[in-house]
Amino acid sequence: MIDPDDRVLLVRFEFPNTGTHWATPGGGVEPGETDHQALRRELEEELGLGGVTIGPQIWTRLHIIPFISGHHDGQRERIYLVRTAAFEPQPRLSWEALNAEYVFELRWWRADELEASLPMVPARFIEHFTALRRHGPPKQPIDVGI
């Protein structure tokens, strides 16, 4: 999610086992939903933003989570470009509900504020965001890694 000043909206997640991570807003696709329907629902719930125009899919990411039991779980993420006017996020969900989903902060960032030391997901977010700002959306989604 990028505003006209090229700021990016990120979510601060606080996970019990892995700590703080900043990532793009979004969430899971419910049964019967398309990617676009799920993204619109998540943006309404988490940001209070409706009526967005969803741009092209720009990135993809496979995230595998190892469990102590030796089993693994994971998710395949598809990240879409959403350009929007600047706005102040007003989540429809309560902060208690958002905290239960490990969401603790919503913040706009200028490119010059993003630091390599920030725990980002994907880890090379700054590199990919910089390329997106300089060159526009890729012709095909890019695998951005972990």
C-alpha positions as semicolon CSV with decimal commas, in nm:
position;residue;x (nm);y (nm);z (nm)
1;M;0,000;0,000;0,000
2;I;0,165;0,318;-0,125
3;D;0,040;0,677;-0,103
4;P;0,109;0,964;-0,350
5;D;0,422;1,062;-0,153
6;D;0,561;0,708;-0,202
7;R;0,515;0,624;0,164
8;V;0,441;0,260;0,239
9;L;0,197;0,143;0,504
10;L;0,336;-0,136;0,720
11;V;0,204;-0,343;1,009
12;R;0,408;-0,420;1,320
13;F;0,353;-0,778;1,427
14;E;0,468;-0,908;1,767
15;F;0,499;-1,286;1,765
16;P;0,564;-1,475;2,090
17;N;0,845;-1,690;1,949
18;T;1,006;-1,465;1,690
19;G;0,948;-1,109;1,816
20;T;0,884;-0,796;1,612
21;H;0,836;-0,800;1,235
22;W;0,717;-0,522;1,002
23;A;0,520;-0,641;0,698
24;T;0,260;-0,530;0,447
25;P;-0,107;-0,544;0,553
26;G;-0,312;-0,843;0,449
27;G;-0,415;-1,182;0,569
28;G;-0,553;-1,520;0,485
29;V;-0,795;-1,608;0,210
30;E;-1,117;-1,755;0,351
31;P;-1,290;-2,047;0,174
32;G;-1,477;-1,919;-0,130
33;E;-1,287;-1,588;-0,146
34;T;-1,068;-1,468;-0,429
35;D;-0,738;-1,298;-0,352
36;H;-0,896;-0,959;-0,424
37;Q;-1,198;-1,025;-0,201
38;A;-0,971;-1,135;0,084
39;L;-0,745;-0,832;0,044
40;R;-1,042;-0,593;0,044
41;R;-1,182;-0,761;0,358
42;E;-0,846;-0,747;0,537
43;L;-0,791;-0,381;0,448
44;E;-1,137;-0,293;0,582
45;E;-1,081;-0,490;0,905
46;E;-0,722;-0,387;0,976
47;L;-0,713;-0,035;0,830
48;G;-1,074;0,077;0,795
49;L;-1,010;0,134;0,425
50;G;-1,279;0,044;0,174
51;G;-1,324;0,083;-0,198
52;V;-0,960;0,028;-0,291
53;T;-0,840;-0,038;-0,642
54;I;-0,611;-0,338;-0,636
55;G;-0,322;-0,320;-0,878
56;P;-0,110;-0,602;-1,015
57;Q;0,040;-0,881;-0,810
58;I;0,399;-0,765;-0,761
59;W;0,557;-1,018;-0,526
60;T;0,516;-1,372;-0,406
61;R;0,661;-1,542;-0,101
62;L;0,658;-1,891;0,048
63;H;0,692;-1,893;0,424
64;I;0,753;-2,228;0,597
65;I;0,720;-2,242;0,975
66;P;0,903;-2,528;1,151
67;F;0,745;-2,651;1,473
68;I;0,932;-2,799;1,767
69;S;0,752;-3,129;1,699
70;G;0,935;-3,156;1,368
71;H;0,624;-3,077;1,164
72;H;0,605;-2,780;0,932
73;D;0,332;-2,541;0,832
74;G;0,342;-2,257;0,589
75;Q;0,171;-2,010;0,369
76;R;0,210;-1,886;0,016
77;E;0,174;-1,510;0,004
78;R;0,071;-1,308;-0,299
79;I;0,139;-0,937;-0,256
80;Y;-0,054;-0,686;-0,466
81;L;0,019;-0,321;-0,531
82;V;-0,244;-0,091;-0,381
83;R;-0,202;0,280;-0,443
84;T;-0,418;0,501;-0,226
85;A;-0,456;0,855;-0,103
86;A;-0,290;0,918;0,231
87;F;-0,521;0,830;0,520
88;E;-0,502;0,761;0,891
89;P;-0,575;0,391;0,956
90;Q;-0,894;0,342;1,160
91;P;-0,926;-0,035;1,207
92;R;-1,278;-0,179;1,211
93;L;-1,154;-0,450;1,446
94;S;-1,078;-0,354;1,805
95;W;-0,715;-0,330;1,910
96;E;-0,784;-0,624;2,139
97;A;-0,888;-0,832;1,836
98;L;-0,590;-0,705;1,633
99;N;-0,349;-0,783;1,918
100;A;-0,492;-1,137;1,926
101;E;-0,374;-1,159;1,562
102;Y;-0,033;-1,022;1,672
103;V;-0,097;-0,678;1,513
104;F;0,029;-0,395;1,736
105;E;0,094;-0,093;1,514
106;L;0,003;0,052;1,173
107;R;0,243;0,308;1,035
108;W;0,327;0,496;0,716
109;W;0,700;0,499;0,635
110;R;0,895;0,720;0,396
111;A;1,164;0,533;0,205
112;D;1,439;0,727;0,384
113;E;1,299;0,617;0,722
114;L;1,330;0,247;0,647
115;E;1,649;0,109;0,794
116;A;1,828;-0,216;0,725
117;S;1,816;-0,286;1,099
118;L;1,434;-0,300;1,102
119;P;1,305;-0,657;1,122
120;M;1,121;-0,669;0,789
121;V;0,922;-0,942;0,619
122;P;1,042;-1,022;0,364
123;A;1,395;-0,968;0,491
124;R;1,492;-0,780;0,171
125;F;1,179;-0,561;0,176
126;I;1,373;-0,234;0,145
127;E;1,555;-0,358;-0,166
128;H;1,229;-0,471;-0,330
129;F;1,041;-0,155;-0,230
130;T;1,322;0,060;-0,373
131;A;1,308;-0,132;-0,703
132;L;0,930;-0,092;-0,714
133;R;0,958;0,284;-0,661
134;R;1,229;0,322;-0,927
135;H;1,100;0,086;-1,196
136;G;0,729;0,039;-1,126
137;P;0,554;-0,296;-1,101
138;P;0,734;-0,596;-1,250
139;K;0,586;-0,768;-1,556
140;Q;0,560;-1,091;-1,355
141;P;0,545;-1,128;-0,974
142;I;0,889;-1,153;-0,814
143;D;0,967;-1,416;-0,551
144;V;1,091;-1,197;-0,266
145;G;1,214;-1,482;-0,045
146;I;1,178;-1,510;0,329
